[in-house]
mmCIF file of C-alpha atoms in Angstrom:
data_model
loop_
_atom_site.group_PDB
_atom_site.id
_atom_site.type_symbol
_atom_site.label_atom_id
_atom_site.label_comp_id
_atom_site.label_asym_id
_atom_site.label_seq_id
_atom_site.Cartn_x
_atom_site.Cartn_y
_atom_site.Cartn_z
ATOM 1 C CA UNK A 1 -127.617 -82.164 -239.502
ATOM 2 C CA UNK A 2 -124.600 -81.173 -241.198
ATOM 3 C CA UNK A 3 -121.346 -81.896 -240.824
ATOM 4 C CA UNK A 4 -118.486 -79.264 -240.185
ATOM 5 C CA UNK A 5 -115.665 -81.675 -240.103
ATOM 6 C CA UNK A 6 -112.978 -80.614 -242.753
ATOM 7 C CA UNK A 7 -112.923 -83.037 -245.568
ATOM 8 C CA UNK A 8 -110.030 -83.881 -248.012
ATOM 9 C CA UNK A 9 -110.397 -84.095 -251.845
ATOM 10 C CA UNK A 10 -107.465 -86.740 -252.509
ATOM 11 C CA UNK A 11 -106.422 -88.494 -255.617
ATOM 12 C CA UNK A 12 -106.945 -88.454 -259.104
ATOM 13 C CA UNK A 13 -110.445 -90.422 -259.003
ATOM 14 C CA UNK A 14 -111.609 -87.620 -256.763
ATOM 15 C CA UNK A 15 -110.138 -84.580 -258.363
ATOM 16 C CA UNK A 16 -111.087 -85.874 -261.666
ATOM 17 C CA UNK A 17 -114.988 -86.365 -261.110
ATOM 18 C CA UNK A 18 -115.016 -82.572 -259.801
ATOM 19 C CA UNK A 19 -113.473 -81.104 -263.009
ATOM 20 C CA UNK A 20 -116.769 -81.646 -264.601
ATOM 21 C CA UNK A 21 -118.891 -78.636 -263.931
ATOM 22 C CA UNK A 22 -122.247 -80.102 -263.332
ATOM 23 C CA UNK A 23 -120.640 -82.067 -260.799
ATOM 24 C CA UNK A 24 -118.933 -79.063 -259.198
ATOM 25 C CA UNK A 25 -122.091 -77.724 -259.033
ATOM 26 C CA UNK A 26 -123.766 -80.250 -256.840
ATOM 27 C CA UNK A 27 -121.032 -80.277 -254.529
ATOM 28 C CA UNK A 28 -121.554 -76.404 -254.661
ATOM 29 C CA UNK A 29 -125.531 -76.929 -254.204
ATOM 30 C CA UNK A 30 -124.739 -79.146 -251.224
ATOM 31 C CA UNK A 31 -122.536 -77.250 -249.490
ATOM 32 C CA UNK A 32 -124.794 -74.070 -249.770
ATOM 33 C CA UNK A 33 -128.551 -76.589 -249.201
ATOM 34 C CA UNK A 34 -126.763 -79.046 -246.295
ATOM 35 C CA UNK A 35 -128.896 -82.380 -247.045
ATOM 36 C CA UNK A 36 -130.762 -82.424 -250.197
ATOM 37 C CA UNK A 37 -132.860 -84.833 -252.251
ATOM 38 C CA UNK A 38 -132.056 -84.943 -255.915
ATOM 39 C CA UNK A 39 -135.306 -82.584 -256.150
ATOM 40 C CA UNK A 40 -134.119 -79.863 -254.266
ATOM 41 C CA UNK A 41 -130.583 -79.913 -256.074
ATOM 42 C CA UNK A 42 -132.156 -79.760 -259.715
ATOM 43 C CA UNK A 43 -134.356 -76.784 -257.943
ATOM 44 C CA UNK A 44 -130.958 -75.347 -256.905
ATOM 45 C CA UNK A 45 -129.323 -75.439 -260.314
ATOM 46 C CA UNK A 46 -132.201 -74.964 -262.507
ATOM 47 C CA UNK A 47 -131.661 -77.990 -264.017
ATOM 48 C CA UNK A 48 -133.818 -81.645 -264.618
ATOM 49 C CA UNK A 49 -133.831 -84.197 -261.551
ATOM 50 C CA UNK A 50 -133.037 -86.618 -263.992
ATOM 51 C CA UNK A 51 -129.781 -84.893 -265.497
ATOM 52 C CA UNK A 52 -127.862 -85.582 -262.159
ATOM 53 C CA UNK A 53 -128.387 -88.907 -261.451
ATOM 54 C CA UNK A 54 -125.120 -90.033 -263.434
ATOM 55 C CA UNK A 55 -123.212 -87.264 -261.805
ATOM 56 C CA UNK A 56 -124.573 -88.278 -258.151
ATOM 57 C CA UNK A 57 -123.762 -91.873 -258.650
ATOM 58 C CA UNK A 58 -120.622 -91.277 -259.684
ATOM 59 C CA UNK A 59 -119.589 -88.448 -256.890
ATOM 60 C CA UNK A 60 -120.961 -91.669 -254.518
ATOM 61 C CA UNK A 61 -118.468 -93.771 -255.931
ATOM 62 C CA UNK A 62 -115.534 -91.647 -255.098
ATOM 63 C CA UNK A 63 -116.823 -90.644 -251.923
ATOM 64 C CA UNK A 64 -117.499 -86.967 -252.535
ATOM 65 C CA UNK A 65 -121.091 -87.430 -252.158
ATOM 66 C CA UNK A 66 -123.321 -89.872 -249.363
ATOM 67 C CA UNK A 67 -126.003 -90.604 -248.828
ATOM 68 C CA UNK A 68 -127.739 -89.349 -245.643
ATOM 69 C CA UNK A 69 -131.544 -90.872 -244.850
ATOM 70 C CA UNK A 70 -134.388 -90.689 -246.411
ATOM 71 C CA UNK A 71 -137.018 -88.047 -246.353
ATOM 72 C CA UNK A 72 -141.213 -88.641 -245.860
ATOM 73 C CA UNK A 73 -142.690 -85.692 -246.555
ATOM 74 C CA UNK A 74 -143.613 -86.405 -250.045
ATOM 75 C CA UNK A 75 -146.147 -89.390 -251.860
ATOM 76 C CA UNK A 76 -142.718 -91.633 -251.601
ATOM 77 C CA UNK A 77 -139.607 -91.545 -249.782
ATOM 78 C CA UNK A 78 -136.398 -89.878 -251.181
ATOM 79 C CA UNK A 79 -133.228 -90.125 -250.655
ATOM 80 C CA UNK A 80 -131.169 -87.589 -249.201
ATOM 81 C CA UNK A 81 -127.262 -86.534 -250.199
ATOM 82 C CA UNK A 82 -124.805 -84.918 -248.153
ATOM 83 C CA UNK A 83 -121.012 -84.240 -248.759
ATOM 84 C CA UNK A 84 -118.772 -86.299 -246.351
ATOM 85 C CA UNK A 85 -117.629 -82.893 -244.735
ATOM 86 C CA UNK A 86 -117.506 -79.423 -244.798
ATOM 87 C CA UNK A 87 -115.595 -77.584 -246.309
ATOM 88 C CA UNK A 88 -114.109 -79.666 -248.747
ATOM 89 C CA UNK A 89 -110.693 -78.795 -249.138
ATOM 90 C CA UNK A 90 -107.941 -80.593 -251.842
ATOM 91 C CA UNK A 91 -104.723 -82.382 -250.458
ATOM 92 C CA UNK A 92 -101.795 -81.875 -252.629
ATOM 93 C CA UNK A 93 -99.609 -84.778 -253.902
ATOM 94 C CA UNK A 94 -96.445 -85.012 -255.505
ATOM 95 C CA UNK A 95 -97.200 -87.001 -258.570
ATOM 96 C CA UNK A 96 -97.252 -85.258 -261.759
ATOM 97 C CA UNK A 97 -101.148 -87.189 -262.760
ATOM 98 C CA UNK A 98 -102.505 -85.981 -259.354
ATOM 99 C CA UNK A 99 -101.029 -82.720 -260.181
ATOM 100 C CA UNK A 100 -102.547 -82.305 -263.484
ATOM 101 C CA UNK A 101 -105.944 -82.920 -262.323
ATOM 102 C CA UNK A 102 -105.463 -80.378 -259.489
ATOM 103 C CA UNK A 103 -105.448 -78.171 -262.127
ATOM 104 C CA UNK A 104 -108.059 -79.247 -264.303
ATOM 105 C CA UNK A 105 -110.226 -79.500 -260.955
ATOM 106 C CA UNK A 106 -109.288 -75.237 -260.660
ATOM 107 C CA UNK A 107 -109.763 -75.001 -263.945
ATOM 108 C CA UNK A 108 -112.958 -76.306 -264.050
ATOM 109 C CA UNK A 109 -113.762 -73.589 -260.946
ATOM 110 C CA UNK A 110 -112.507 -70.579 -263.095
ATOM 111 C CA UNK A 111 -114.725 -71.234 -265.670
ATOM 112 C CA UNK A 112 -118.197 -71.306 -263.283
ATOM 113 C CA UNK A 113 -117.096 -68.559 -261.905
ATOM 114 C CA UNK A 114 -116.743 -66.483 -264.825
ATOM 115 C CA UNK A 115 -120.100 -68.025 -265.760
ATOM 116 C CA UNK A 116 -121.393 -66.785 -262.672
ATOM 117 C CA UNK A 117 -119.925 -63.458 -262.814
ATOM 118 C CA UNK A 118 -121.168 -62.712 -266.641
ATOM 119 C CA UNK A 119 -124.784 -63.947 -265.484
ATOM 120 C CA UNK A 120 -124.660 -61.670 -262.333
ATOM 121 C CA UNK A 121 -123.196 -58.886 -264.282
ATOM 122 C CA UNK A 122 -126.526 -58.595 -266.298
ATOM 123 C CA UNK A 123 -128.886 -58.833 -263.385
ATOM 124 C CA UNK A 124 -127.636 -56.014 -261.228
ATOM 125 C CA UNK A 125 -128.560 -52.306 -261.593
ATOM 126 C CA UNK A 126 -125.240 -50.102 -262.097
ATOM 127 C CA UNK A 127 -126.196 -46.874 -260.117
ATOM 128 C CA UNK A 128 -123.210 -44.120 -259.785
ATOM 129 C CA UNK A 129 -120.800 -46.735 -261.181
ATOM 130 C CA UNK A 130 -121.732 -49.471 -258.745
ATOM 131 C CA UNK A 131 -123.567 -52.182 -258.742
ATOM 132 C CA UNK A 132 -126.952 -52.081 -256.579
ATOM 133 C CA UNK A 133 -126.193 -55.652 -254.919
ATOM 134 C CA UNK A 134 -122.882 -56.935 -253.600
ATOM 135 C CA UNK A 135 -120.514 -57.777 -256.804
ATOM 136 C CA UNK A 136 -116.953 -57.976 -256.932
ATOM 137 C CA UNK A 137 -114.268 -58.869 -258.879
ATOM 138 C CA UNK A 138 -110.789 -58.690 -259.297
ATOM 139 C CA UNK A 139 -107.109 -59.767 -258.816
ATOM 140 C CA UNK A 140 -104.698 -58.702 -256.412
ATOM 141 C CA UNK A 141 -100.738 -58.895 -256.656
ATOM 142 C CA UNK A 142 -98.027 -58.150 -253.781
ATOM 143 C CA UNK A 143 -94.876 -58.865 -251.779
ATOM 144 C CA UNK A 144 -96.015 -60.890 -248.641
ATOM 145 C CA UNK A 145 -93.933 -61.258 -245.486
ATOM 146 C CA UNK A 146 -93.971 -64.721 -243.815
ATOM 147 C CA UNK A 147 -96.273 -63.484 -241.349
ATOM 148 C CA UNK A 148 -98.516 -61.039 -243.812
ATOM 149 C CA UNK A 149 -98.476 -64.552 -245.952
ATOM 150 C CA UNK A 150 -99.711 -65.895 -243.040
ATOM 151 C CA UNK A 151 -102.551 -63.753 -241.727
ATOM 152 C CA UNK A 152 -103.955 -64.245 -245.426
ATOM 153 C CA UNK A 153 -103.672 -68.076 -245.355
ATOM 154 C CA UNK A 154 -105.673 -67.905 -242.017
ATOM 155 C CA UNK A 155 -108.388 -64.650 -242.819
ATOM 156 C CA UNK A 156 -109.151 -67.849 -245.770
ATOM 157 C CA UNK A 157 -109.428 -70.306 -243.021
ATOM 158 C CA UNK A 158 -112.044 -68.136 -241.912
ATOM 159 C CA UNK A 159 -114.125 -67.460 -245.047
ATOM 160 C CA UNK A 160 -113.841 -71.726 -245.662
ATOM 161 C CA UNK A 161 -115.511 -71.782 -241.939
ATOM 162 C CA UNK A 162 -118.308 -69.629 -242.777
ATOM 163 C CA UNK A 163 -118.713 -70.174 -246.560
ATOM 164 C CA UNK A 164 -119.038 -74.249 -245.150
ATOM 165 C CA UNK A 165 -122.208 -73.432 -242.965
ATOM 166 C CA UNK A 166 -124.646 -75.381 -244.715
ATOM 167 C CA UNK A 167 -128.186 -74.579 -244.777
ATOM 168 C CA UNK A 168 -130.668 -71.986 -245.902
ATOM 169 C CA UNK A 169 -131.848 -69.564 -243.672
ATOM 170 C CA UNK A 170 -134.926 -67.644 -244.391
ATOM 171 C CA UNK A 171 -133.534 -63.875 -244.716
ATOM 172 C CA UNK A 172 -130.346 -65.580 -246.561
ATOM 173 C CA UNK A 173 -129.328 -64.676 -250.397
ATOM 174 C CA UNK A 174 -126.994 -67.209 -251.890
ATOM 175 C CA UNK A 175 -123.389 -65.724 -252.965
ATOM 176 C CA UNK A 176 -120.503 -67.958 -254.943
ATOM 177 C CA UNK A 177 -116.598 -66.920 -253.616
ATOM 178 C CA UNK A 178 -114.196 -68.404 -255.652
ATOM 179 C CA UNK A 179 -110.347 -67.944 -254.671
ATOM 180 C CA UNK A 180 -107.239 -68.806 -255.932
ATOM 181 C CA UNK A 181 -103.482 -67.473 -253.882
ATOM 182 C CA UNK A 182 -100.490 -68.648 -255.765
ATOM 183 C CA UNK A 183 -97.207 -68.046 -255.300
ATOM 184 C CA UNK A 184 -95.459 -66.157 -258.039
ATOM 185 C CA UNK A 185 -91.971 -66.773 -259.768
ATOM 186 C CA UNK A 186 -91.021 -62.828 -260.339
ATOM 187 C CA UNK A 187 -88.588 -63.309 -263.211
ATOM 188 C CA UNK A 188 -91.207 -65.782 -265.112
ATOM 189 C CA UNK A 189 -93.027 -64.012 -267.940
ATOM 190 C CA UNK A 190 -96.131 -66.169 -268.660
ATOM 191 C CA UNK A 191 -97.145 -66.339 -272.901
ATOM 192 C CA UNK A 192 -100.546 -64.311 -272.556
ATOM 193 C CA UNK A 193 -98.003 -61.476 -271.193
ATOM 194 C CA UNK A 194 -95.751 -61.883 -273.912
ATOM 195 C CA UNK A 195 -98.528 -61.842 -276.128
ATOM 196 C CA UNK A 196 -99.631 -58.812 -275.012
ATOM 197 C CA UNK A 197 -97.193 -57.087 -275.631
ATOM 198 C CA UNK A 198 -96.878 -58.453 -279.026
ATOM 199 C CA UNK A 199 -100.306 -56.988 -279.349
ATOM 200 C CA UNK A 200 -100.432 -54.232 -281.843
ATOM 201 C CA UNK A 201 -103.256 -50.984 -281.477
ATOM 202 C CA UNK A 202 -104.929 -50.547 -284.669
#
Protein backbone atom coordinates (compact mmCIF):
# COMPACT_ATOMS: atom_id res chain seq x y z
CA UNK A 1 0.00 0.00 0.00
CA UNK A 2 1.20 3.34 -0.60
CA UNK A 3 1.87 5.99 1.34
CA UNK A 4 0.23 9.55 1.00
CA UNK A 5 2.09 11.17 3.77
CA UNK A 6 3.93 14.35 2.40
CA UNK A 7 7.61 13.79 2.35
CA UNK A 8 10.48 16.39 2.50
CA UNK A 9 13.53 16.42 0.13
CA UNK A 10 16.13 18.14 2.64
CA UNK A 11 19.78 18.77 2.31
CA UNK A 12 22.38 18.72 -0.07
CA UNK A 13 22.93 14.75 0.04
CA UNK A 14 19.30 14.51 -0.94
CA UNK A 15 18.92 17.23 -3.48
CA UNK A 16 22.12 16.25 -4.99
CA UNK A 17 21.36 12.43 -5.77
CA UNK A 18 18.03 13.73 -7.58
CA UNK A 19 19.87 16.09 -10.00
CA UNK A 20 20.91 13.05 -11.85
CA UNK A 21 18.21 12.21 -14.31
CA UNK A 22 18.10 8.51 -14.18
CA UNK A 23 17.59 8.91 -10.65
CA UNK A 24 14.79 11.45 -11.09
CA UNK A 25 13.34 9.07 -13.10
CA UNK A 26 12.91 6.30 -10.62
CA UNK A 27 11.57 8.51 -8.15
CA UNK A 28 9.23 9.56 -11.10
CA UNK A 29 8.55 5.67 -11.94
CA UNK A 30 7.72 5.18 -8.27
CA UNK A 31 5.57 7.73 -7.68
CA UNK A 32 3.49 6.94 -10.89
CA UNK A 33 3.98 2.46 -10.21
CA UNK A 34 3.51 2.79 -6.04
CA UNK A 35 5.78 -0.37 -5.01
CA UNK A 36 7.95 -1.72 -7.63
CA UNK A 37 10.68 -4.33 -8.03
CA UNK A 38 13.72 -3.21 -9.92
CA UNK A 39 11.94 -5.23 -12.91
CA UNK A 40 9.01 -3.31 -13.17
CA UNK A 41 11.01 0.12 -12.93
CA UNK A 42 13.49 -0.83 -15.89
CA UNK A 43 9.94 -1.89 -17.66
CA UNK A 44 8.81 1.65 -16.74
CA UNK A 45 11.77 3.51 -18.18
CA UNK A 46 12.72 1.32 -20.94
CA UNK A 47 15.83 0.81 -19.59
CA UNK A 48 18.17 -2.51 -18.25
CA UNK A 49 17.35 -3.88 -14.59
CA UNK A 50 20.85 -3.81 -14.14
CA UNK A 51 21.49 0.01 -15.04
CA UNK A 52 19.63 1.10 -11.78
CA UNK A 53 21.02 -0.76 -9.24
CA UNK A 54 23.77 2.02 -8.47
CA UNK A 55 21.13 4.65 -8.66
CA UNK A 56 18.69 2.58 -6.20
CA UNK A 57 21.40 1.98 -3.73
CA UNK A 58 22.34 5.20 -3.60
CA UNK A 59 18.62 6.92 -3.44
CA UNK A 60 18.52 4.13 -0.26
CA UNK A 61 21.30 5.75 1.25
CA UNK A 62 19.83 9.16 1.40
CA UNK A 63 16.55 8.00 2.19
CA UNK A 64 14.67 8.89 -0.98
CA UNK A 65 14.08 5.39 -1.77
CA UNK A 66 13.05 2.07 0.81
CA UNK A 67 12.65 -0.73 0.64
CA UNK A 68 9.13 -2.20 1.10
CA UNK A 69 8.83 -6.36 1.22
CA UNK A 70 9.47 -8.70 -0.94
CA UNK A 71 7.39 -10.08 -3.71
CA UNK A 72 6.70 -14.20 -4.57
CA UNK A 73 5.20 -14.31 -7.58
CA UNK A 74 8.19 -15.02 -9.60
CA UNK A 75 11.01 -18.29 -9.62
CA UNK A 76 12.73 -16.07 -6.62
CA UNK A 77 11.77 -13.40 -4.39
CA UNK A 78 12.35 -9.66 -5.21
CA UNK A 79 12.61 -6.92 -3.52
CA UNK A 80 10.26 -4.22 -3.60
CA UNK A 81 11.02 -0.13 -3.48
CA UNK A 82 8.85 2.51 -2.41
CA UNK A 83 9.51 6.31 -1.83
CA UNK A 84 9.26 7.27 1.92
CA UNK A 85 6.11 9.45 1.00
CA UNK A 86 4.07 10.93 -1.39
CA UNK A 87 4.42 13.56 -2.88
CA UNK A 88 7.83 14.40 -2.39
CA UNK A 89 8.15 17.90 -1.96
CA UNK A 90 11.79 20.03 -1.36
CA UNK A 91 12.32 22.11 1.93
CA UNK A 92 14.17 25.23 1.33
CA UNK A 93 17.28 26.25 3.37
CA UNK A 94 19.17 29.23 3.72
CA UNK A 95 22.64 28.13 2.91
CA UNK A 96 24.05 29.13 -0.29
CA UNK A 97 25.37 24.94 -1.04
CA UNK A 98 21.78 23.77 -0.27
CA UNK A 99 20.67 26.49 -2.48
CA UNK A 100 22.73 25.65 -5.38
CA UNK A 101 21.66 22.17 -5.51
CA UNK A 102 17.99 23.27 -5.32
CA UNK A 103 18.69 24.46 -8.47
CA UNK A 104 20.61 21.91 -10.06
CA UNK A 105 17.82 19.44 -8.62
CA UNK A 106 15.14 21.92 -11.03
CA UNK A 107 17.47 21.97 -13.40
CA UNK A 108 17.84 18.55 -13.77
CA UNK A 109 13.64 18.52 -14.02
CA UNK A 110 13.67 21.09 -16.95
CA UNK A 111 15.71 19.11 -18.93
CA UNK A 112 13.35 15.63 -18.70
CA UNK A 113 10.78 17.55 -19.33
CA UNK A 114 11.84 19.02 -22.44
CA UNK A 115 12.96 15.47 -23.21
CA UNK A 116 9.60 14.41 -22.64
CA UNK A 117 7.92 17.06 -24.47
CA UNK A 118 10.23 16.67 -27.82
CA UNK A 119 9.51 12.75 -27.61
CA UNK A 120 5.69 13.38 -27.18
CA UNK A 121 5.74 16.03 -29.76
CA UNK A 122 6.59 13.34 -32.45
CA UNK A 123 4.10 10.75 -31.37
CA UNK A 124 0.91 12.74 -31.51
CA UNK A 125 -1.22 13.39 -34.64
CA UNK A 126 -1.64 17.34 -35.22
CA UNK A 127 -5.30 17.49 -36.58
CA UNK A 128 -6.76 21.26 -37.16
CA UNK A 129 -3.69 22.60 -35.32
CA UNK A 130 -4.06 20.39 -32.27
CA UNK A 131 -2.71 17.66 -31.09
CA UNK A 132 -4.99 14.36 -31.08
CA UNK A 133 -3.98 13.46 -27.31
CA UNK A 134 -3.69 15.83 -24.36
CA UNK A 135 -0.30 18.04 -24.88
CA UNK A 136 0.49 21.23 -23.49
CA UNK A 137 2.98 23.56 -23.08
CA UNK A 138 3.75 26.85 -22.16
CA UNK A 139 4.63 29.74 -19.74
CA UNK A 140 2.50 32.07 -18.08
CA UNK A 141 3.45 35.64 -16.61
CA UNK A 142 1.20 38.07 -14.33
CA UNK A 143 0.59 40.43 -11.42
CA UNK A 144 -0.80 38.24 -8.50
CA UNK A 145 -2.68 39.62 -5.51
CA UNK A 146 -1.87 38.04 -2.10
CA UNK A 147 -4.91 36.13 -2.29
CA UNK A 148 -4.85 35.33 -6.34
CA UNK A 149 -1.05 34.24 -5.23
CA UNK A 150 -2.68 32.25 -2.96
CA UNK A 151 -5.47 30.34 -4.69
CA UNK A 152 -2.52 29.30 -7.17
CA UNK A 153 -0.20 28.05 -4.38
CA UNK A 154 -3.21 25.90 -3.17
CA UNK A 155 -5.01 24.78 -6.93
CA UNK A 156 -0.89 23.19 -6.84
CA UNK A 157 -1.57 21.65 -3.55
CA UNK A 158 -4.18 19.98 -5.34
CA UNK A 159 -2.49 18.71 -8.52
CA UNK A 160 0.63 17.38 -5.86
CA UNK A 161 -2.49 15.39 -4.14
CA UNK A 162 -3.60 13.78 -7.19
CA UNK A 163 -0.40 13.64 -9.31
CA UNK A 164 0.94 11.59 -5.75
CA UNK A 165 -1.77 8.75 -6.14
CA UNK A 166 0.39 5.97 -6.80
CA UNK A 167 -0.62 3.06 -8.71
CA UNK A 168 -1.73 1.94 -12.13
CA UNK A 169 -5.13 1.54 -12.86
CA UNK A 170 -6.24 -0.43 -15.78
CA UNK A 171 -8.06 2.35 -18.06
CA UNK A 172 -5.08 4.81 -16.83
CA UNK A 173 -2.49 6.54 -19.45
CA UNK A 174 0.59 7.86 -17.76
CA UNK A 175 1.10 11.86 -18.10
CA UNK A 176 4.46 13.85 -16.70
CA UNK A 177 3.43 17.67 -15.13
CA UNK A 178 6.30 19.52 -14.47
CA UNK A 179 5.88 23.10 -12.74
CA UNK A 180 7.88 25.75 -11.76
CA UNK A 181 6.08 29.46 -10.01
CA UNK A 182 8.74 31.96 -9.24
CA UNK A 183 8.54 35.13 -8.14
CA UNK A 184 9.80 37.79 -10.49
CA UNK A 185 12.08 40.94 -9.83
CA UNK A 186 10.27 43.41 -12.55
CA UNK A 187 13.18 45.78 -13.08
CA UNK A 188 15.74 42.65 -13.54
CA UNK A 189 16.56 42.01 -17.19
CA UNK A 190 17.94 38.42 -17.31
CA UNK A 191 21.17 37.92 -20.20
CA UNK A 192 19.12 35.57 -22.66
CA UNK A 193 16.74 38.84 -22.82
CA UNK A 194 19.46 41.05 -23.38
CA UNK A 195 20.71 38.79 -25.82
CA UNK A 196 17.82 38.84 -27.63
CA UNK A 197 17.64 41.81 -28.29
CA UNK A 198 21.15 41.96 -29.34
CA UNK A 199 19.96 39.44 -31.83
CA UNK A 200 20.19 40.70 -35.33
CA UNK A 201 17.47 39.34 -38.40
CA UNK A 202 19.42 38.36 -41.30
Amino acid sequence: MTRSTAHPIAGRRQLEALASPVRQEIVDALQALGPATVAEIAAELNRAPDSLYYHLRLLRKVDLVREAGTRDDGPRPEKVYDLPGRPLRMRYESSRPVRRAIGRTVAGVLRLAERDFDAALDRVTIVDGRPDRPLTGGRLKAWLTPAQRDRLLALLGEIDELMAGGGKAPDSELYALTRVLVPLDPHRRLRSDRADDDRKDP
